[in-house]
Short mmCIF file of C-alpha atoms and ligand atoms in Angstrom, two decimals:
data_model
loop_
_atom_site.label_atom_id
_atom_site.label_comp_id
_atom_site.label_asym_id
_atom_site.label_seq_id
_atom_site.Cartn_x
_atom_site.Cartn_y
_atom_site.Cartn_z
CA MET A 1 39.41 51.30 166.97
CA LYS A 2 39.81 47.92 168.45
CA THR A 3 38.14 47.78 172.05
CA THR A 4 39.56 45.06 174.61
CA GLN A 5 37.97 46.65 177.99
CA LYS A 6 35.00 44.62 178.85
CA PRO A 7 31.69 46.02 177.22
CA LEU A 8 29.44 47.99 179.25
CA GLY A 9 26.28 46.76 181.27
CA PHE A 10 22.75 48.11 181.04
CA GLU A 11 22.14 49.62 184.29
CA GLU A 12 25.32 51.42 183.85
CA ALA A 13 24.86 52.95 180.21
CA ARG A 14 21.73 54.22 181.65
CA GLN A 15 23.18 55.78 184.33
CA ILE A 16 25.88 57.38 182.03
CA ILE A 17 23.56 58.96 179.94
CA LEU A 18 20.68 60.07 182.55
CA GLU A 19 22.99 61.51 185.13
CA LYS A 20 23.06 65.34 185.43
CA ILE A 21 20.63 65.88 182.89
CA ASN A 22 18.14 68.62 184.18
CA PRO A 23 15.09 69.74 182.40
CA LEU A 24 15.10 72.00 178.93
CA GLY A 25 14.29 75.70 179.74
CA PRO A 26 10.69 76.76 179.81
CA GLU A 27 8.56 78.03 177.00
CA LYS A 28 5.61 79.74 177.41
CA ILE A 29 2.28 77.72 175.66
CA ASN A 30 -1.46 78.11 175.71
CA LEU A 31 -3.27 75.76 178.21
CA MET A 32 -5.11 74.13 175.26
CA GLU A 33 -1.88 73.10 174.24
CA THR A 34 -0.53 71.83 177.87
CA LEU A 35 -1.75 68.32 177.92
CA GLY A 36 0.98 65.79 178.78
CA ARG A 37 3.32 68.87 179.48
CA VAL A 38 5.14 69.29 182.48
CA LEU A 39 4.57 72.74 184.62
CA ALA A 40 7.69 74.54 184.77
CA GLU A 41 6.34 77.31 187.26
CA ASP A 42 4.44 76.95 190.56
CA ILE A 43 1.08 78.17 190.31
CA ILE A 44 -0.25 80.64 192.82
CA ALA A 45 -4.10 80.66 192.63
CA GLY A 46 -4.79 84.67 191.96
CA ARG A 47 -8.52 83.86 193.08
CA ASN A 48 -10.86 81.82 195.20
CA LEU A 49 -12.39 79.06 193.46
CA PRO A 50 -15.48 79.50 194.08
CA PRO A 51 -15.20 82.94 193.83
CA TRP A 52 -18.36 83.53 196.11
CA ASP A 53 -20.81 81.34 198.51
CA ASN A 54 -23.06 79.77 196.17
CA SER A 55 -26.07 77.65 195.68
CA ALA A 56 -25.16 73.43 195.63
CA MET A 57 -28.72 73.19 194.80
CA ASP A 58 -31.70 74.36 192.56
CA GLY A 59 -34.06 75.53 195.24
CA PHE A 60 -34.64 78.07 197.84
CA ALA A 61 -32.08 80.62 199.29
CA VAL A 62 -33.45 80.82 203.05
CA ARG A 63 -32.83 81.98 206.63
CA ALA A 64 -32.01 78.70 208.50
CA ARG A 65 -33.37 80.02 211.55
CA ASP A 66 -36.75 80.78 209.50
CA LEU A 67 -37.17 77.03 208.97
CA GLU A 68 -35.78 75.53 212.54
CA ASN A 69 -39.91 74.25 213.23
CA ALA A 70 -40.32 73.37 209.38
CA GLY A 71 -41.54 69.74 209.16
CA GLY A 72 -44.49 67.85 206.96
CA LYS A 73 -46.98 68.87 209.30
CA ASN A 74 -46.01 72.11 210.40
CA PRO A 75 -45.24 73.94 206.82
CA VAL A 76 -43.19 76.94 207.38
CA GLU A 77 -44.46 79.77 204.48
CA LEU A 78 -42.25 81.57 202.94
CA LYS A 79 -42.57 84.51 200.68
CA VAL A 80 -40.25 84.65 197.22
CA ILE A 81 -39.16 88.02 196.21
CA GLY A 82 -37.34 86.98 193.63
CA ASP A 83 -35.81 84.41 190.92
CA LEU A 84 -31.84 84.17 190.90
CA PRO A 85 -30.25 82.19 188.00
CA ALA A 86 -26.45 81.68 187.97
CA GLY A 87 -24.89 84.19 186.55
CA LYS A 88 -27.13 86.87 188.63
CA GLN A 89 -26.45 88.48 191.78
CA TRP A 90 -28.73 89.49 194.23
CA LYS A 91 -29.09 92.94 195.20
CA GLY A 92 -31.18 93.18 198.47
CA LYS A 93 -31.44 91.32 201.42
CA VAL A 94 -33.63 88.33 202.61
CA ALA A 95 -35.59 89.48 205.66
CA ALA A 96 -37.56 87.44 207.87
CA GLY A 97 -40.01 85.16 205.98
CA GLU A 98 -38.40 85.82 202.82
CA THR A 99 -36.89 83.61 200.41
CA VAL A 100 -35.47 83.76 196.93
CA ARG A 101 -35.71 81.03 194.13
CA ILE A 102 -31.82 80.20 193.67
CA MET A 103 -30.13 77.78 190.89
CA THR A 104 -27.34 76.01 191.42
CA GLY A 105 -24.18 78.07 191.21
CA ALA A 106 -25.85 81.21 192.10
CA PRO A 107 -24.43 83.52 194.28
CA ILE A 108 -26.30 83.26 197.99
CA PRO A 109 -27.90 86.69 198.99
CA ALA A 110 -27.34 88.50 201.73
CA GLY A 111 -29.42 87.76 204.58
CA ALA A 112 -29.46 83.79 203.53
CA ASP A 113 -27.64 81.17 205.16
CA ALA A 114 -28.48 78.25 203.36
CA VAL A 115 -30.67 76.70 200.57
CA ALA A 116 -33.68 74.73 200.99
CA ARG A 117 -33.45 72.30 197.62
CA VAL A 118 -36.49 72.04 195.47
CA GLU A 119 -37.72 68.32 196.94
CA ILE A 120 -37.91 69.61 200.16
CA THR A 121 -40.63 72.23 199.43
CA ARG A 122 -44.31 72.89 197.97
CA GLU A 123 -45.04 75.76 195.88
CA ILE A 124 -48.44 77.31 196.59
CA ASN A 125 -47.79 79.96 193.84
CA ARG A 126 -45.29 81.38 192.21
CA GLY A 127 -45.07 84.18 195.20
CA ARG A 128 -45.41 81.74 198.09
CA ILE A 129 -43.53 78.41 199.05
CA GLN A 130 -44.00 76.00 201.66
CA ALA A 131 -40.63 74.76 203.64
CA LEU A 132 -41.21 70.98 204.61
CA ALA A 133 -38.03 70.26 206.76
CA PRO A 134 -35.53 72.13 208.67
CA VAL A 135 -32.13 73.18 207.63
CA GLN A 136 -28.91 73.46 209.77
CA PRO A 137 -27.19 76.96 208.55
CA GLY A 138 -24.58 76.20 205.58
CA THR A 139 -27.09 73.44 203.63
CA ASP A 140 -26.50 73.18 200.10
CA LEU A 141 -24.22 76.13 200.43
CA ARG A 142 -20.34 76.00 198.72
CA ARG A 143 -18.40 78.41 200.38
CA ALA A 144 -16.18 80.77 198.69
CA GLY A 145 -12.59 79.68 199.02
CA GLU A 146 -13.31 76.07 199.94
CA ASP A 147 -11.67 74.50 196.63
CA VAL A 148 -9.00 76.95 196.20
CA SER A 149 -8.09 80.39 198.48
CA ALA A 150 -6.19 83.01 196.37
CA GLY A 151 -2.73 82.70 197.44
CA ASP A 152 -2.19 79.04 197.66
CA MET A 153 0.35 77.03 196.02
CA VAL A 154 -2.02 75.23 193.83
CA LEU A 155 0.41 73.54 191.33
CA LYS A 156 4.09 72.77 192.20
CA ALA A 157 7.11 72.98 189.32
CA GLY A 158 7.41 69.62 187.86
CA THR A 159 3.71 68.42 187.90
CA LYS A 160 2.75 66.54 184.75
CA ILE A 161 -0.57 68.18 183.57
CA ARG A 162 -3.44 66.13 183.14
CA PRO A 163 -6.85 67.33 182.43
CA ALA A 164 -7.75 68.00 185.71
CA GLU A 165 -4.78 70.29 186.13
CA ILE A 166 -5.92 71.87 182.32
CA GLY A 167 -9.24 72.22 184.44
CA LEU A 168 -7.92 73.54 187.64
CA LEU A 169 -5.66 76.67 185.35
CA ALA A 170 -8.45 77.58 183.43
CA ALA A 171 -11.25 78.01 186.31
CA LEU A 172 -7.92 80.22 187.64
CA ASN A 173 -7.97 82.01 184.42
CA GLN A 174 -4.68 81.17 183.65
CA ALA A 175 -4.59 81.23 179.88
CA SER A 176 -0.85 80.86 179.11
CA VAL A 177 1.36 78.73 181.20
CA SER A 178 5.00 77.75 181.39
CA VAL A 179 6.15 74.33 180.69
CA TYR A 180 9.24 72.81 180.10
CA ARG A 181 10.61 72.90 176.30
CA LYS A 182 10.22 69.29 174.15
CA PRO A 183 13.85 68.09 173.22
CA ARG A 184 14.08 68.30 169.20
CA VAL A 185 15.56 65.17 168.25
CA SER A 186 17.35 64.62 164.88
CA ILE A 187 16.82 61.24 162.79
CA LEU A 188 19.45 60.48 160.35
CA ALA A 189 19.36 57.33 158.18
CA THR A 190 22.66 55.93 156.71
CA GLY A 191 23.32 53.08 154.25
CA ASP A 192 23.77 52.54 150.31
CA GLU A 193 20.60 49.86 150.67
CA LEU A 194 17.92 52.27 151.77
CA SER A 195 15.26 53.80 150.07
CA PRO A 196 12.84 56.22 151.16
CA VAL A 197 9.28 55.15 151.95
CA GLY A 198 6.55 55.99 149.19
CA LYS A 199 8.67 55.90 146.41
CA THR A 200 9.61 53.48 143.61
CA VAL A 201 11.84 50.84 145.28
CA ARG A 202 14.73 49.29 143.27
CA LYS A 203 15.12 45.50 143.35
CA ASP A 204 18.20 45.81 145.66
CA ARG A 205 17.09 48.32 147.82
CA ILE A 206 15.16 48.37 151.82
CA ILE A 207 13.43 50.62 153.10
CA SER A 208 14.20 53.05 155.53
CA SER A 209 11.65 51.88 158.39
CA ASN A 210 13.77 53.12 161.32
CA SER A 211 13.35 56.50 160.16
CA TYR A 212 9.77 56.41 160.80
CA SER A 213 9.42 54.09 163.72
CA LEU A 214 12.37 56.27 165.40
CA ALA A 215 10.12 59.56 164.34
CA ALA A 216 7.32 58.04 166.20
CA GLN A 217 9.52 57.12 168.93
CA VAL A 218 10.74 60.14 169.66
CA THR A 219 7.14 61.76 169.73
CA GLU A 220 5.38 59.20 171.88
CA ALA A 221 8.12 59.91 174.35
CA GLY A 222 7.08 63.53 173.84
CA GLY A 223 10.04 65.01 171.77
CA ILE A 224 10.01 66.25 168.75
CA PRO A 225 11.67 64.84 165.36
CA GLN A 226 13.40 66.24 162.86
CA ASN A 227 14.03 63.72 159.86
CA LEU A 228 17.32 64.43 158.35
CA GLY A 229 16.63 61.55 155.21
CA ILE A 230 19.40 59.13 154.29
CA ALA A 231 22.93 59.47 154.04
CA ARG A 232 24.59 57.45 151.51
CA ASP A 233 27.67 55.23 152.95
CA ASN A 234 29.99 57.82 152.38
CA ARG A 235 31.83 60.14 154.85
CA GLU A 236 30.86 63.48 153.31
CA ASP A 237 27.33 62.98 153.03
CA ILE A 238 27.33 61.55 156.98
CA ARG A 239 29.03 64.60 157.82
CA SER A 240 27.25 67.49 156.07
CA ARG A 241 23.64 66.12 157.32
CA LEU A 242 24.94 65.22 160.67
CA SER A 243 26.37 68.46 161.26
CA ARG A 244 23.06 69.77 160.50
CA GLY A 245 21.58 67.13 163.17
CA LEU A 246 23.96 68.07 165.85
CA GLN A 247 21.45 71.80 166.48
CA ALA A 248 19.11 69.71 167.81
CA ASP A 249 19.00 68.61 171.56
CA ILE A 250 19.82 65.10 170.59
CA ALA A 251 20.95 63.71 168.04
CA ILE A 252 20.21 59.89 166.46
CA THR A 253 22.07 57.86 163.51
CA SER A 254 20.95 54.91 162.52
CA ALA A 255 23.12 52.11 161.42
CA GLY A 256 26.61 52.15 160.03
CA VAL A 257 27.85 51.31 163.51
CA SER A 258 29.13 47.55 163.53
CA VAL A 259 32.67 46.96 162.26
CA GLY A 260 31.69 46.18 158.31
CA GLU A 261 33.93 47.88 155.54
CA TYR A 262 31.64 51.14 155.14
CA ASP A 263 30.61 52.09 158.52
CA PHE A 264 31.54 55.29 158.90
CA VAL A 265 29.63 56.72 161.25
CA LYS A 266 32.28 56.78 164.15
CA GLU A 267 35.12 58.37 161.87
CA VAL A 268 32.10 61.23 160.99
CA TYR A 269 31.64 61.81 164.88
CA ARG A 270 35.26 62.67 165.52
CA LYS A 271 35.84 64.65 162.57
CA LEU A 272 32.79 66.86 163.91
CA GLY A 273 34.23 66.80 167.25
CA VAL A 274 31.83 64.63 168.90
CA LYS A 275 33.69 62.40 171.71
CA ILE A 276 32.65 58.80 171.67
CA VAL A 277 31.68 58.01 175.41
CA PHE A 278 31.02 53.82 174.80
CA GLN A 279 30.28 51.92 171.90
CA ARG A 280 29.56 48.24 173.01
CA LEU A 281 27.05 47.36 175.24
CA SER A 282 26.63 43.91 176.84
CA ILE A 283 22.85 44.05 175.25
CA ARG A 284 21.24 42.12 172.75
CA PRO A 285 19.68 43.14 171.07
CA GLY A 286 21.50 46.81 170.57
CA GLN A 287 25.41 45.18 171.25
CA PRO A 288 27.27 48.05 168.81
CA LEU A 289 25.38 50.87 170.31
CA VAL A 290 27.64 54.11 170.17
CA LEU A 291 26.78 57.02 172.41
CA GLY A 292 29.01 60.43 171.46
CA ARG A 293 29.03 63.64 173.26
CA LYS A 294 29.72 66.66 172.18
CA ASN A 295 29.78 69.77 174.76
CA LYS A 296 26.53 68.94 176.93
CA LYS A 297 24.84 67.50 173.43
CA MET A 298 24.20 63.50 172.96
CA VAL A 299 24.38 61.79 169.86
CA PHE A 300 23.20 58.00 169.51
CA GLY A 301 24.62 55.86 166.73
CA LEU A 302 21.73 53.32 166.93
CA PRO A 303 22.61 49.37 165.33
CA GLY A 304 20.54 49.42 162.37
CA ASN A 305 18.55 46.41 162.71
CA PRO A 306 14.93 47.51 163.08
CA VAL A 307 14.47 45.87 166.30
CA SER A 308 17.79 47.17 167.67
CA SER A 309 17.50 50.36 166.68
CA MET A 310 13.36 50.29 168.60
CA ILE A 311 14.81 48.68 171.51
CA CYS A 312 18.28 50.77 171.90
CA PHE A 313 15.48 54.04 171.82
CA GLU A 314 13.52 51.93 174.07
CA GLU A 315 15.52 51.78 176.75
CA PHE A 316 18.03 54.47 176.61
CA ILE A 317 16.80 57.26 174.85
CA ARG A 318 12.78 57.65 175.37
CA PRO A 319 14.35 57.91 179.18
CA LEU A 320 16.43 60.68 178.01
CA ILE A 321 13.84 62.62 176.30
CA ARG A 322 11.46 62.38 179.54
CA LYS A 323 13.60 63.72 181.82
CA MET A 324 15.28 66.54 179.09
CA SER A 325 10.66 67.32 179.33
CA GLY A 326 11.16 67.39 182.80
CA ASP A 327 9.34 64.26 183.45
CA ARG A 328 9.77 62.81 187.03
CA ASN A 329 8.48 59.30 185.74
CA ILE A 330 10.88 58.62 182.86
CA HIS A 331 10.73 54.83 182.85
CA ARG A 332 7.69 52.33 181.59
CA PRO A 333 6.15 51.10 184.66
CA GLU A 334 7.39 47.64 185.01
CA ILE A 335 5.38 44.46 186.47
CA LEU A 336 6.76 41.12 187.58
CA ALA A 337 5.41 38.40 184.95
CA ARG A 338 6.05 34.61 185.38
CA ALA A 339 7.70 33.14 182.10
CA GLY A 340 5.47 30.89 179.68
CA GLU A 341 8.43 29.23 178.46
CA SER A 342 12.30 28.30 179.59
CA LEU A 343 14.82 30.25 178.70
CA GLU A 344 18.41 30.31 178.18
CA LYS A 345 21.39 32.56 177.14
CA SER A 346 24.97 33.20 177.75
CA ALA A 347 25.71 34.96 181.23
CA ARG A 348 27.65 37.74 179.20
CA HIS A 349 24.58 39.83 178.05
CA THR A 350 21.32 41.34 179.01
CA ILE A 351 18.81 40.27 176.44
CA PHE A 352 15.52 42.07 175.97
CA LEU A 353 12.78 39.83 174.88
CA ARG A 354 9.69 40.76 173.35
CA CYS A 355 6.65 39.62 175.09
CA ARG A 356 2.83 38.80 174.85
CA LEU A 357 1.39 39.56 178.14
CA TYR A 358 -1.84 37.89 179.81
CA ARG A 359 -3.35 37.44 182.78
CA ARG A 360 -4.43 33.97 184.63
CA LYS A 361 -5.47 33.47 188.24
CA GLY A 362 -4.69 37.06 189.22
CA GLU A 363 -0.64 36.52 187.66
CA TRP A 364 0.89 38.18 184.79
CA TRP A 365 2.30 35.49 182.14
CA ALA A 366 4.90 36.81 179.50
CA GLU A 367 5.66 34.18 176.26
CA THR A 368 8.09 35.50 173.72
CA THR A 369 6.39 36.96 170.44
CA GLY A 370 8.01 34.08 168.27
CA PRO A 371 11.55 34.74 166.54
CA GLN A 372 13.40 37.01 168.54
CA GLY A 373 16.16 37.77 165.83
CA SER A 374 17.22 42.10 165.81
CA GLY A 375 15.83 42.27 162.15
CA ILE A 376 11.91 40.59 162.92
CA LEU A 377 10.19 43.68 163.12
CA SER A 378 6.99 41.95 163.82
CA SER A 379 8.21 40.85 167.16
CA MET A 380 8.10 43.91 168.34
CA VAL A 381 4.32 44.66 166.53
CA LYS A 382 3.12 42.10 168.71
CA ALA A 383 4.99 43.08 172.25
CA ASP A 384 3.00 43.84 174.93
CA GLY A 385 6.12 44.38 176.85
CA ILE A 386 10.12 43.50 176.77
CA MET A 387 11.40 41.31 179.30
CA ILE A 388 14.75 41.71 180.60
CA PHE A 389 17.05 38.67 181.27
CA PRO A 390 19.61 39.87 183.29
CA GLU A 391 23.24 39.54 182.75
CA ASN A 392 24.83 37.17 184.91
CA GLN A 393 21.96 34.91 184.71
CA GLU A 394 21.59 31.59 182.56
CA ARG A 395 18.41 30.50 183.00
CA ILE A 396 14.70 31.33 183.43
CA GLU A 397 12.48 28.19 184.21
CA LYS A 398 9.23 28.24 183.04
CA GLY A 399 6.74 29.73 185.87
CA ASP A 400 9.79 31.93 187.21
CA LEU A 401 9.06 35.51 187.36
CA ALA A 402 10.73 37.93 185.55
CA ARG A 403 11.15 42.00 184.99
CA VAL A 404 8.09 42.86 181.95
CA GLN A 405 8.45 46.64 181.11
CA LEU A 406 4.99 47.71 179.69
CA LEU A 407 4.90 49.00 176.32
CA ARG A 408 1.27 49.65 176.68
CA ASP A 409 0.10 51.15 179.86
CA GLU A 410 -3.72 50.08 179.35
CA MET A 411 -2.29 46.88 179.64
CA LEU A 412 -3.05 47.35 183.51
CA GLY A 413 -6.22 47.57 183.07
CA ILE A 414 -7.03 43.79 181.88
CA VAL A 415 -8.27 41.24 183.95
CA ASP A 416 -8.34 37.60 183.92
CA TYR A 417 -9.69 35.26 181.36
P1 AMP B 501 24.34 48.34 159.60
O1 AMP B 501 24.41 48.36 161.35
O2 AMP B 501 24.54 49.29 158.61
O3 AMP B 501 24.92 46.96 159.71
O4 AMP B 501 22.78 47.80 159.40
C1 AMP B 501 22.20 46.80 160.06
C2 AMP B 501 20.88 46.12 159.18
O5 AMP B 501 19.93 47.04 159.11
C3 AMP B 501 21.09 45.67 157.46
O6 AMP B 501 20.61 44.71 157.59
C4 AMP B 501 20.45 47.08 157.31
O7 AMP B 501 19.76 46.90 155.67
C5 AMP B 501 19.38 47.15 158.13
N1 AMP B 501 19.03 48.73 158.15
C6 AMP B 501 20.11 49.82 157.99
N2 AMP B 501 19.05 51.03 158.29
C7 AMP B 501 18.05 50.83 158.04
C8 AMP B 501 16.83 51.52 158.07
N3 AMP B 501 17.29 53.09 158.36
N4 AMP B 501 15.55 51.03 158.06
C9 AMP B 501 15.56 49.89 158.58
N5 AMP B 501 16.65 48.55 158.27
C10 AMP B 501 17.74 49.59 158.40
MG1 MG B 502 24.86 50.03 156.93
#
């Protein structure tokens, strides 16, 4: 099919893909498995944290007014009526002149209103101590509910779960939690030249590395990859495998979308009732990217070249997976970096340049990772980020600021050298 209309731009294509996408339905999972997932329910505290007034220190539970005049030269003597380790409750009441030896976290006994930490006491014997300084009521006490009160809304649906959230949910005795489901993403490689990884490789074959890089990208984005293997360049093989792939939340096919003699992928889409939304973008690499839709399901026909495949995934499918997972931050963090070299291109395309990043005198610098051909997988391996050289711009001079998407979040932690 000939298309004469102007190819779609980068941002417009992204918008078409991402608009109207809602998170997938919720699933209840074990708290231990929730790291990195997104809450699909509001969490209301069913209990106080801490559950009771307790000691913040190892020391002695006291009545503050008993110690009003205590000092180094004027110690106040108290009778130790018992020991209270964490996990024990004191049955009686602390009366005037009495104290209970208390460990951090143990509930404050009735009658006591402060803790005299060990450091301001002196032991005469196991049964008697001296307090050497006064304490205010409430000193070294943790109040019931001071962290969380029963009935508080502590976490909202849409919160991304980190170790701190897991700790809080655990403290609230929430053994399972409702989170948004992970999108299942099918991956079908196509091409007569392809051989699976790990088998003896004929001389005229290349290995289907895209099956692996894409599966890893799906996992990293928070999806569940489903490998549909390699379809030969014939309509029936592609059709039967892709019809299975369409049961996933997102289907990806790799290669066979150019204008070559054996590029049947788009034809098969149509046969399977997949409507083609766009099939040419003004981007490089990734120009022949195809978006198809069947009902609400999205199908991506990625170009076969390894870098094109990875970049198209990065720019279009990764944010989609994250949005479907309920994540609010769907894009890579971006920085402005100074170009380490002058760059030139036509105004017709947005170009994604793979860059190595470094810091100098408090500023980011980005340098391309050598040859940028769409088959040069090592340009991705060396990359810390992707520089966006936008449409309608023909030059970037050395030292100009440019947008760079960070492929490694930890880069934000590097310092000048
Ligand atoms: P095509 O889009 O079918 O014209 O393929 C473009 C280029 O990508 C060719 O050089 C293919 O050999 C290469 N290619 C296609 N599929 C894969 C794959 N699964 N893994 C690695 N390279 C591939
Ligand atoms: Mg091919």
